[in-house]
Amino acid sequence: MTTDKQFKRAARELAEREGISYTAARRRLAADPETAVSAPLTTAPAAAEGDQEPNPPRLYPIARAVCATDCDGVPHPGALCHPWRPERAAQLPNGRAGELCHRFEPPSQPYSNNSFARQATWLLALVYAMLTDQRPELRPDRANLRAAVEAADQTAVDAVMEPLDRAAARLLTKVPKRWWGEVKPQLDAYADVVDTDDREPLTWQEADDRHTVGRLVDQWRRAWTPVRNYNGYMDAPGVLWLAPKGWLDDLLVEQHGGHGDGARVRLTDGRPAIVYAAEWSEAGAPVAYRIRELEPGRHGNIEKLVPSLTSDELVTRDQVAGELNDVA
């Protein structure tokens, strides 16, 4: 009998004698060959605690929804908690943008639409930076923000941040004509201002802020600079600019009511429709909605209502009768 077969036989005998697993027996023999000395099976002692096989790792699907403020971050049944961090939600521009992305963009597989949407977090951060630079009154009150953070109150942090969030929601859009004709040129102009700003920073905080905004502007430039893609063509990477508008709409609808992105509604004239964006005033609930009319599906969507991709309509709040399932 070869040495390897002898070792395996000794491991099986040790596992049977000690009441441990075969793998644990092999480890013990490798560490101490004298353990293989035979002993009566009837007198086998209980297995040592350290010799038992460790429990196999447990896999939890990641849940990106914000948890309760008293959550300690331990795994919930069927999900891994993503605790809300008040300091991050109050930090401009990157922290606030990242927190809204985690809160309202569901997790997804790599290279899916949601994965690309999450990469647009830096765009929302750039919008925050532009708005606070051009309109200082939108900066949250430091004392109120500090009090909300110290209280770990998500609602209070959102309330202090609301003027800035609302201004960003009013600026951003899901309408291609408005994005390319108004919003992108405004961000281009802001990037030019940042690039040509040669003032010396007066404080370390100002220097740090200047560096943060500079990195965002660099990313904005790269998004529209053509590079050779995998097909060999020159193409700009771009950014999924529709995504941040959806996060802000969901945030404000959560605070003030209304119909969020994807809500199926019935208009007062009886037509079914789906909401894909909201229009906001200076305060309160949405004043209008961007909707797509629902039509009977074909092929694999028979007996279903699907959005018409050629429909794009702006309707006022009064033209929406209610949720589709709630309206007779």
C-alpha positions as a LaTeX table, in Angstrom:
\begin{tabular}{lrrr}
\hline
Residue & $x$ (\AA) & $y$ (\AA) & $z$ (\AA) \\
\hline
Met1 & 0.00 & 0.00 & 0.00 \\
Thr2 & 1.42 & 3.34 & $-0.99$ \\
Thr3 & 2.03 & 6.11 & 1.50 \\
Asp4 & $-0.86$ & 8.20 & 0.10 \\
Lys5 & $-3.33$ & 5.33 & 0.45 \\
Gln6 & $-2.10$ & 4.66 & 3.97 \\
Phe7 & $-2.64$ & 8.31 & 4.85 \\
Lys8 & $-6.19$ & 8.26 & 3.47 \\
Arg9 & $-7.01$ & 5.05 & 5.32 \\
Ala10 & $-5.65$ & 6.48 & 8.54 \\
Ala11 & $-7.73$ & 9.60 & 8.04 \\
Arg12 & $-10.92$ & 7.56 & 7.52 \\
Glu13 & $-10.23$ & 5.51 & 10.64 \\
Leu14 & $-9.52$ & 8.64 & 12.67 \\
Ala15 & $-12.69$ & 10.32 & 11.44 \\
Glu16 & $-14.76$ & 7.26 & 12.40 \\
Arg17 & $-13.03$ & 6.90 & 15.75 \\
Glu18 & $-13.23$ & 10.57 & 16.78 \\
Gly19 & $-16.59$ & 11.42 & 15.19 \\
Ile20 & $-15.17$ & 14.20 & 13.09 \\
Ser21 & $-15.23$ & 14.90 & 9.36 \\
Tyr22 & $-12.76$ & 13.31 & 6.95 \\
Thr23 & $-11.29$ & 16.73 & 6.09 \\
Ala24 & $-10.74$ & 17.56 & 9.76 \\
Ala25 & $-9.10$ & 14.18 & 10.25 \\
Arg26 & $-6.70$ & 14.81 & 7.37 \\
Arg27 & $-5.76$ & 18.18 & 8.86 \\
Arg28 & $-5.11$ & 16.61 & 12.27 \\
Leu29 & $-2.98$ & 13.85 & 10.78 \\
Ala30 & $-0.96$ & 16.35 & 8.78 \\
Ala31 & $-0.26$ & 18.33 & 11.94 \\
Asp32 & 0.34 & 15.31 & 14.24 \\
Pro33 & 0.84 & 11.87 & 12.62 \\
Glu34 & 0.84 & 10.20 & 16.08 \\
Thr35 & $-2.92$ & 10.84 & 16.21 \\
Ala36 & $-3.42$ & 7.85 & 13.92 \\
Val37 & $-2.72$ & 5.42 & 16.77 \\
Ser38 & $-5.72$ & 3.14 & 16.95 \\
Ala39 & $-8.11$ & 3.15 & 19.86 \\
Pro40 & $-11.37$ & 1.29 & 20.60 \\
Leu41 & $-14.28$ & 2.73 & 18.69 \\
Thr42 & $-16.55$ & 2.32 & 21.69 \\
Thr43 & $-14.53$ & 4.85 & 23.68 \\
Ala44 & $-14.46$ & 7.62 & 21.07 \\
Pro45 & $-14.49$ & 10.98 & 22.84 \\
Ala46 & $-16.58$ & 13.91 & 21.72 \\
Ala47 & $-15.12$ & 15.92 & 18.88 \\
Ala48 & $-13.10$ & 18.93 & 19.84 \\
Glu49 & $-14.74$ & 22.25 & 19.07 \\
Gly50 & $-11.92$ & 23.40 & 16.79 \\
Asp51 & $-12.04$ & 20.20 & 14.69 \\
Gln52 & $-15.53$ & 20.70 & 13.31 \\
Glu53 & $-15.99$ & 21.92 & 9.76 \\
Pro54 & $-16.83$ & 25.64 & 9.67 \\
Asn55 & $-20.32$ & 26.52 & 8.50 \\
Pro56 & $-20.45$ & 27.28 & 4.78 \\
Pro57 & $-20.63$ & 31.00 & 3.96 \\
Arg58 & $-24.12$ & 32.45 & 3.70 \\
Leu59 & $-24.89$ & 34.62 & 0.69 \\
Tyr60 & $-27.22$ & 37.58 & 1.09 \\
Pro61 & $-28.60$ & 39.56 & $-1.84$ \\
Ile62 & $-27.61$ & 43.20 & $-1.41$ \\
Ala63 & $-30.45$ & 45.60 & $-0.60$ \\
Arg64 & $-29.61$ & 49.24 & $-1.29$ \\
Ala65 & $-32.79$ & 50.65 & 0.24 \\
Val66 & $-32.20$ & 52.93 & 3.21 \\
Cys67 & $-32.73$ & 51.22 & 6.53 \\
Ala68 & $-34.11$ & 52.60 & 9.74 \\
Thr69 & $-31.87$ & 55.08 & 11.53 \\
Asp70 & $-31.37$ & 52.65 & 14.43 \\
Cys71 & $-30.22$ & 49.84 & 12.15 \\
Asp72 & $-26.87$ & 48.39 & 13.24 \\
Gly73 & $-25.97$ & 47.11 & 9.78 \\
Val74 & $-26.41$ & 43.39 & 10.51 \\
Pro75 & $-27.96$ & 41.21 & 7.77 \\
His76 & $-31.73$ & 41.33 & 7.63 \\
Pro77 & $-33.62$ & 38.19 & 6.52 \\
Gly78 & $-32.79$ & 37.73 & 2.86 \\
Ala79 & $-30.91$ & 40.99 & 2.45 \\
Leu80 & $-27.73$ & 42.74 & 3.48 \\
Cys81 & $-28.46$ & 46.08 & 5.11 \\
His82 & $-27.18$ & 49.36 & 3.68 \\
Pro83 & $-27.47$ & 51.69 & 6.67 \\
Trp84 & $-28.23$ & 55.35 & 6.15 \\
Arg85 & $-25.29$ & 57.62 & 6.96 \\
Pro86 & $-26.37$ & 61.17 & 7.88 \\
Glu87 & $-22.91$ & 62.68 & 7.38 \\
Arg88 & $-22.75$ & 61.34 & 3.84 \\
Ala89 & $-26.27$ & 62.54 & 3.01 \\
Ala90 & $-25.30$ & 66.06 & 4.15 \\
Gln91 & $-21.92$ & 66.31 & 2.39 \\
Leu92 & $-21.87$ & 68.31 & $-0.86$ \\
Pro93 & $-21.49$ & 67.63 & $-3.64$ \\
Asn94 & $-20.43$ & 63.97 & $-3.84$ \\
Gly95 & $-21.88$ & 62.61 & $-0.61$ \\
Arg96 & $-25.40$ & 63.83 & $-1.21$ \\
Ala97 & $-25.39$ & 62.60 & $-4.80$ \\
Gly98 & $-24.09$ & 59.18 & $-3.77$ \\
Glu99 & $-26.66$ & 58.79 & $-1.00$ \\
Leu100 & $-29.58$ & 59.55 & $-3.34$ \\
Cys101 & $-28.21$ & 57.05 & $-5.84$ \\
His102 & $-28.02$ & 54.34 & $-3.15$ \\
Arg103 & $-31.50$ & 55.21 & $-1.95$ \\
Phe104 & $-33.41$ & 55.31 & $-5.22$ \\
Glu105 & $-31.42$ & 53.29 & $-7.76$ \\
Pro106 & $-31.97$ & 49.57 & $-7.12$ \\
Pro107 & $-29.00$ & 47.20 & $-7.26$ \\
Ser108 & $-28.38$ & 45.37 & $-10.50$ \\
Gln109 & $-26.07$ & 43.08 & $-12.38$ \\
Pro110 & $-22.95$ & 44.55 & $-14.02$ \\
Tyr111 & $-23.48$ & 46.07 & $-17.47$ \\
Ser112 & $-27.24$ & 46.40 & $-17.00$ \\
Asn113 & $-29.20$ & 49.65 & $-17.39$ \\
Asn114 & $-29.22$ & 50.18 & $-13.62$ \\
Ser115 & $-25.47$ & 49.68 & $-13.48$ \\
Phe116 & $-24.94$ & 52.45 & $-16.04$ \\
Ala117 & $-27.47$ & 54.65 & $-14.24$ \\
Arg118 & $-25.50$ & 54.40 & $-10.99$ \\
Gln119 & $-22.42$ & 55.66 & $-12.82$ \\
Ala120 & $-24.26$ & 58.97 & $-13.36$ \\
Thr121 & $-23.83$ & 59.87 & $-9.68$ \\
Trp122 & $-20.99$ & 62.24 & $-10.56$ \\
Leu123 & $-23.33$ & 64.16 & $-12.90$ \\
Leu124 & $-25.71$ & 64.94 & $-10.04$ \\
Ala125 & $-22.70$ & 66.00 & $-7.94$ \\
Leu126 & $-21.63$ & 68.37 & $-10.72$ \\
Val127 & $-25.13$ & 69.86 & $-10.85$ \\
Tyr128 & $-25.05$ & 70.40 & $-7.08$ \\
Ala129 & $-21.67$ & 72.12 & $-7.38$ \\
Met130 & $-22.88$ & 74.39 & $-10.18$ \\
Leu131 & $-26.07$ & 75.39 & $-8.40$ \\
Thr132 & $-24.37$ & 76.18 & $-5.09$ \\
Asp133 & $-21.68$ & 78.23 & $-6.87$ \\
Gln134 & $-24.13$ & 80.20 & $-8.99$ \\
Arg135 & $-26.86$ & 80.52 & $-6.36$ \\
Pro136 & $-25.33$ & 80.70 & $-2.86$ \\
Glu137 & $-28.79$ & 80.99 & $-1.30$ \\
Leu138 & $-29.31$ & 77.31 & $-2.14$ \\
Arg139 & $-26.54$ & 76.24 & 0.22 \\
Pro140 & $-28.10$ & 74.53 & 3.26 \\
Asp141 & $-27.98$ & 76.37 & 6.56 \\
Arg142 & $-24.96$ & 75.00 & 8.41 \\
Ala143 & $-26.51$ & 75.14 & 11.89 \\
Asn144 & $-29.72$ & 73.40 & 10.84 \\
Leu145 & $-27.81$ & 70.83 & 8.84 \\
Arg146 & $-25.47$ & 70.06 & 11.74 \\
Ala147 & $-28.43$ & 69.64 & 14.10 \\
Ala148 & $-30.15$ & 67.25 & 11.68 \\
Val149 & $-26.98$ & 65.19 & 11.23 \\
Glu150 & $-26.31$ & 64.98 & 14.96 \\
Ala151 & $-29.90$ & 63.85 & 15.51 \\
Ala152 & $-29.43$ & 61.20 & 12.75 \\
Asp153 & $-32.78$ & 62.31 & 11.37 \\
Gln154 & $-33.12$ & 61.51 & 7.67 \\
Thr155 & $-36.30$ & 63.55 & 7.30 \\
Ala156 & $-34.65$ & 66.58 & 8.86 \\
Val157 & $-31.58$ & 66.30 & 6.60 \\
Asp158 & $-33.83$ & 66.03 & 3.53 \\
Ala159 & $-35.82$ & 69.07 & 4.67 \\
Val160 & $-32.67$ & 71.19 & 5.01 \\
Met161 & $-31.43$ & 70.00 & 1.62 \\
Glu162 & $-34.79$ & 70.41 & $-0.12$ \\
Pro163 & $-34.22$ & 73.84 & $-1.75$ \\
Leu164 & $-31.08$ & 72.51 & $-3.45$ \\
Asp165 & $-32.68$ & 69.18 & $-4.36$ \\
Arg166 & $-35.70$ & 70.98 & $-5.80$ \\
Ala167 & $-33.52$ & 73.33 & $-7.85$ \\
Ala168 & $-31.63$ & 70.34 & $-9.26$ \\
Ala169 & $-34.91$ & 68.56 & $-10.07$ \\
Arg170 & $-36.15$ & 71.66 & $-11.90$ \\
Leu171 & $-32.93$ & 71.96 & $-13.90$ \\
Leu172 & $-32.51$ & 68.33 & $-14.92$ \\
Thr173 & $-34.80$ & 66.74 & $-17.45$ \\
Lys174 & $-35.64$ & 63.55 & $-19.32$ \\
Val175 & $-36.57$ & 65.41 & $-22.52$ \\
Pro176 & $-33.75$ & 65.05 & $-25.08$ \\
Lys177 & $-34.46$ & 68.37 & $-26.78$ \\
Arg178 & $-34.21$ & 70.26 & $-23.50$ \\
Trp179 & $-31.13$ & 68.37 & $-22.32$ \\
Trp180 & $-29.11$ & 69.03 & $-25.48$ \\
Gly181 & $-30.47$ & 72.52 & $-26.03$ \\
Glu182 & $-30.44$ & 73.95 & $-22.49$ \\
Val183 & $-28.98$ & 71.81 & $-19.71$ \\
Lys184 & $-25.81$ & 70.52 & $-21.37$ \\
Pro185 & $-24.79$ & 73.99 & $-22.67$ \\
Gln186 & $-25.28$ & 75.37 & $-19.14$ \\
Leu187 & $-22.99$ & 72.69 & $-17.70$ \\
Asp188 & $-20.47$ & 73.29 & $-20.49$ \\
Ala189 & $-20.38$ & 76.98 & $-19.59$ \\
Tyr190 & $-19.89$ & 76.17 & $-15.91$ \\
Ala191 & $-17.02$ & 73.82 & $-16.79$ \\
Asp192 & $-15.36$ & 76.66 & $-18.73$ \\
Val193 & $-15.69$ & 78.96 & $-15.71$ \\
Val194 & $-14.09$ & 76.35 & $-13.42$ \\
Asp195 & $-11.24$ & 75.73 & $-15.86$ \\
Thr196 & $-10.41$ & 79.43 & $-16.14$ \\
Asp197 & $-10.74$ & 80.24 & $-12.42$ \\
Asp198 & $-7.16$ & 81.10 & $-11.40$ \\
Arg199 & $-7.94$ & 82.68 & $-8.02$ \\
Glu200 & $-5.80$ & 81.56 & $-5.13$ \\
Pro201 & $-7.81$ & 79.62 & $-2.49$ \\
Leu202 & $-7.87$ & 81.44 & 0.83 \\
Thr203 & $-8.48$ & 78.42 & 3.08 \\
Trp204 & $-7.77$ & 74.72 & 3.07 \\
Gln205 & $-11.50$ & 74.05 & 2.79 \\
Glu206 & $-11.73$ & 76.23 & $-0.30$ \\
Ala207 & $-8.76$ & 74.44 & $-1.85$ \\
Asp208 & $-10.34$ & 71.06 & $-1.13$ \\
Asp209 & $-13.67$ & 72.17 & $-2.63$ \\
Arg210 & $-11.87$ & 73.54 & $-5.70$ \\
His211 & $-10.11$ & 70.19 & $-6.14$ \\
Thr212 & $-13.40$ & 68.24 & $-5.83$ \\
Val213 & $-15.19$ & 70.39 & $-8.39$ \\
Gly214 & $-12.16$ & 70.22 & $-10.69$ \\
Arg215 & $-12.31$ & 66.43 & $-10.71$ \\
Leu216 & $-16.03$ & 66.55 & $-11.57$ \\
Val217 & $-15.34$ & 68.94 & $-14.44$ \\
Asp218 & $-12.59$ & 66.64 & $-15.70$ \\
Gln219 & $-15.06$ & 63.76 & $-15.71$ \\
Trp220 & $-17.56$ & 65.95 & $-17.58$ \\
Arg221 & $-14.92$ & 66.69 & $-20.24$ \\
Arg222 & $-14.05$ & 63.01 & $-20.61$ \\
Ala223 & $-17.71$ & 62.06 & $-21.04$ \\
Trp224 & $-17.93$ & 64.12 & $-24.23$ \\
Thr225 & $-14.43$ & 63.47 & $-25.62$ \\
Pro226 & $-14.54$ & 60.83 & $-28.41$ \\
Val227 & $-12.51$ & 57.69 & $-27.80$ \\
Arg228 & $-12.15$ & 54.56 & $-29.89$ \\
Asn229 & $-14.76$ & 52.02 & $-28.84$ \\
Tyr230 & $-14.62$ & 48.22 & $-29.09$ \\
Asn231 & $-15.93$ & 48.38 & $-32.68$ \\
Gly232 & $-13.07$ & 50.62 & $-33.70$ \\
Tyr233 & $-15.18$ & 53.77 & $-34.10$ \\
Met234 & $-14.57$ & 57.08 & $-32.38$ \\
Asp235 & $-17.41$ & 57.68 & $-29.93$ \\
Ala236 & $-17.92$ & 59.76 & $-26.78$ \\
Pro237 & $-18.61$ & 57.70 & $-23.61$ \\
Gly238 & $-21.45$ & 60.03 & $-22.56$ \\
Val239 & $-23.45$ & 59.68 & $-19.36$ \\
Leu240 & $-26.94$ & 58.38 & $-18.59$ \\
Trp241 & $-28.27$ & 61.86 & $-17.87$ \\
Leu242 & $-31.88$ & 60.72 & $-17.36$ \\
Ala243 & $-31.06$ & 58.84 & $-14.13$ \\
Pro244 & $-30.44$ & 61.71 & $-11.64$ \\
Lys245 & $-33.74$ & 63.33 & $-12.60$ \\
Gly246 & $-35.54$ & 60.13 & $-11.58$ \\
Trp247 & $-33.79$ & 60.02 & $-8.17$ \\
Leu248 & $-34.73$ & 63.63 & $-7.40$ \\
Asp249 & $-38.33$ & 63.11 & $-8.52$ \\
Asp250 & $-38.66$ & 60.05 & $-6.28$ \\
Leu251 & $-37.18$ & 61.97 & $-3.35$ \\
Leu252 & $-39.56$ & 64.92 & $-3.68$ \\
Val253 & $-42.59$ & 62.71 & $-4.33$ \\
Glu254 & $-41.71$ & 60.82 & $-1.14$ \\
Gln255 & $-41.74$ & 64.13 & 0.75 \\
His256 & $-44.72$ & 65.89 & $-0.85$ \\
Gly257 & $-46.84$ & 63.24 & $-2.54$ \\
Gly258 & $-47.77$ & 62.88 & $-6.17$ \\
His259 & $-46.93$ & 60.27 & $-8.76$ \\
Gly260 & $-43.38$ & 58.99 & $-9.06$ \\
Asp261 & $-41.42$ & 57.59 & $-11.96$ \\
Gly262 & $-43.19$ & 54.55 & $-13.42$ \\
Ala263 & $-46.59$ & 55.25 & $-11.83$ \\
Arg264 & $-49.50$ & 54.11 & $-14.01$ \\
Val265 & $-52.27$ & 56.70 & $-13.99$ \\
Arg266 & $-55.54$ & 57.44 & $-15.74$ \\
Leu267 & $-56.05$ & 60.89 & $-17.18$ \\
Thr268 & $-59.29$ & 62.81 & $-16.78$ \\
Asp269 & $-60.13$ & 62.09 & $-20.43$ \\
Gly270 & $-59.99$ & 58.35 & $-19.70$ \\
Arg271 & $-56.63$ & 57.52 & $-21.29$ \\
Pro272 & $-54.22$ & 55.26 & $-19.36$ \\
Ala273 & $-50.66$ & 56.56 & $-19.14$ \\
Ile274 & $-47.35$ & 56.06 & $-17.37$ \\
Val275 & $-45.44$ & 58.84 & $-15.61$ \\
Tyr276 & $-41.76$ & 59.12 & $-16.46$ \\
Ala277 & $-40.90$ & 62.55 & $-15.02$ \\
Ala278 & $-42.36$ & 65.29 & $-12.82$ \\
Glu279 & $-42.26$ & 69.06 & $-13.15$ \\
Trp280 & $-41.80$ & 71.10 & $-9.96$ \\
Ser281 & $-42.55$ & 74.61 & $-8.76$ \\
Glu282 & $-40.81$ & 76.43 & $-5.91$ \\
Ala283 & $-42.68$ & 74.38 & $-3.29$ \\
Gly284 & $-45.15$ & 71.55 & $-2.83$ \\
Ala285 & $-46.18$ & 68.59 & $-4.95$ \\
Pro286 & $-45.55$ & 68.29 & $-8.70$ \\
Val287 & $-47.40$ & 70.82 & $-10.87$ \\
Ala288 & $-47.20$ & 68.70 & $-14.03$ \\
Tyr289 & $-46.07$ & 65.34 & $-15.32$ \\
Arg290 & $-44.32$ & 64.02 & $-18.39$ \\
Ile291 & $-46.35$ & 60.98 & $-19.45$ \\
Arg292 & $-46.40$ & 58.34 & $-22.14$ \\
Glu293 & $-49.75$ & 56.94 & $-23.20$ \\
Leu294 & $-50.34$ & 53.24 & $-22.60$ \\
Glu295 & $-51.50$ & 51.11 & $-25.51$ \\
Pro296 & $-52.38$ & 47.42 & $-25.95$ \\
Gly297 & $-49.25$ & 45.34 & $-26.36$ \\
Arg298 & $-48.42$ & 43.08 & $-29.26$ \\
His299 & $-46.50$ & 39.86 & $-29.73$ \\
Gly300 & $-45.28$ & 38.83 & $-26.25$ \\
Asn301 & $-47.23$ & 41.65 & $-24.55$ \\
Ile302 & $-50.72$ & 40.67 & $-25.65$ \\
Glu303 & $-53.41$ & 41.61 & $-23.06$ \\
Lys304 & $-50.97$ & 44.04 & $-21.44$ \\
Leu305 & $-50.75$ & 47.83 & $-21.52$ \\
Val306 & $-47.31$ & 49.02 & $-22.61$ \\
Pro307 & $-45.94$ & 52.58 & $-23.00$ \\
Ser308 & $-46.02$ & 54.08 & $-26.46$ \\
Leu309 & $-42.46$ & 55.15 & $-27.25$ \\
Thr310 & $-43.75$ & 57.76 & $-29.72$ \\
Ser311 & $-45.93$ & 59.40 & $-27.07$ \\
Asp312 & $-44.48$ & 62.24 & $-25.00$ \\
Glu313 & $-46.95$ & 64.59 & $-23.41$ \\
Leu314 & $-46.88$ & 67.20 & $-20.66$ \\
Val315 & $-50.06$ & 67.18 & $-18.56$ \\
Thr316 & $-50.94$ & 69.30 & $-15.55$ \\
Arg317 & $-51.61$ & 67.81 & $-12.15$ \\
Asp318 & $-55.35$ & 68.44 & $-12.60$ \\
Gln319 & $-55.40$ & 66.30 & $-15.73$ \\
Val320 & $-54.41$ & 63.20 & $-13.75$ \\
Ala321 & $-57.43$ & 61.47 & $-12.21$ \\
Gly322 & $-55.43$ & 59.02 & $-10.07$ \\
Glu323 & $-53.55$ & 55.76 & $-10.06$ \\
Leu324 & $-54.70$ & 53.37 & $-12.78$ \\
Asn325 & $-55.69$ & 50.61 & $-10.35$ \\
Asp326 & $-57.59$ & 53.04 & $-8.11$ \\
Val327 & $-59.74$ & 54.59 & $-10.83$ \\
Ala328 & $-62.93$ & 52.85 & $-11.91$ \\
\hline
\end{tabular}
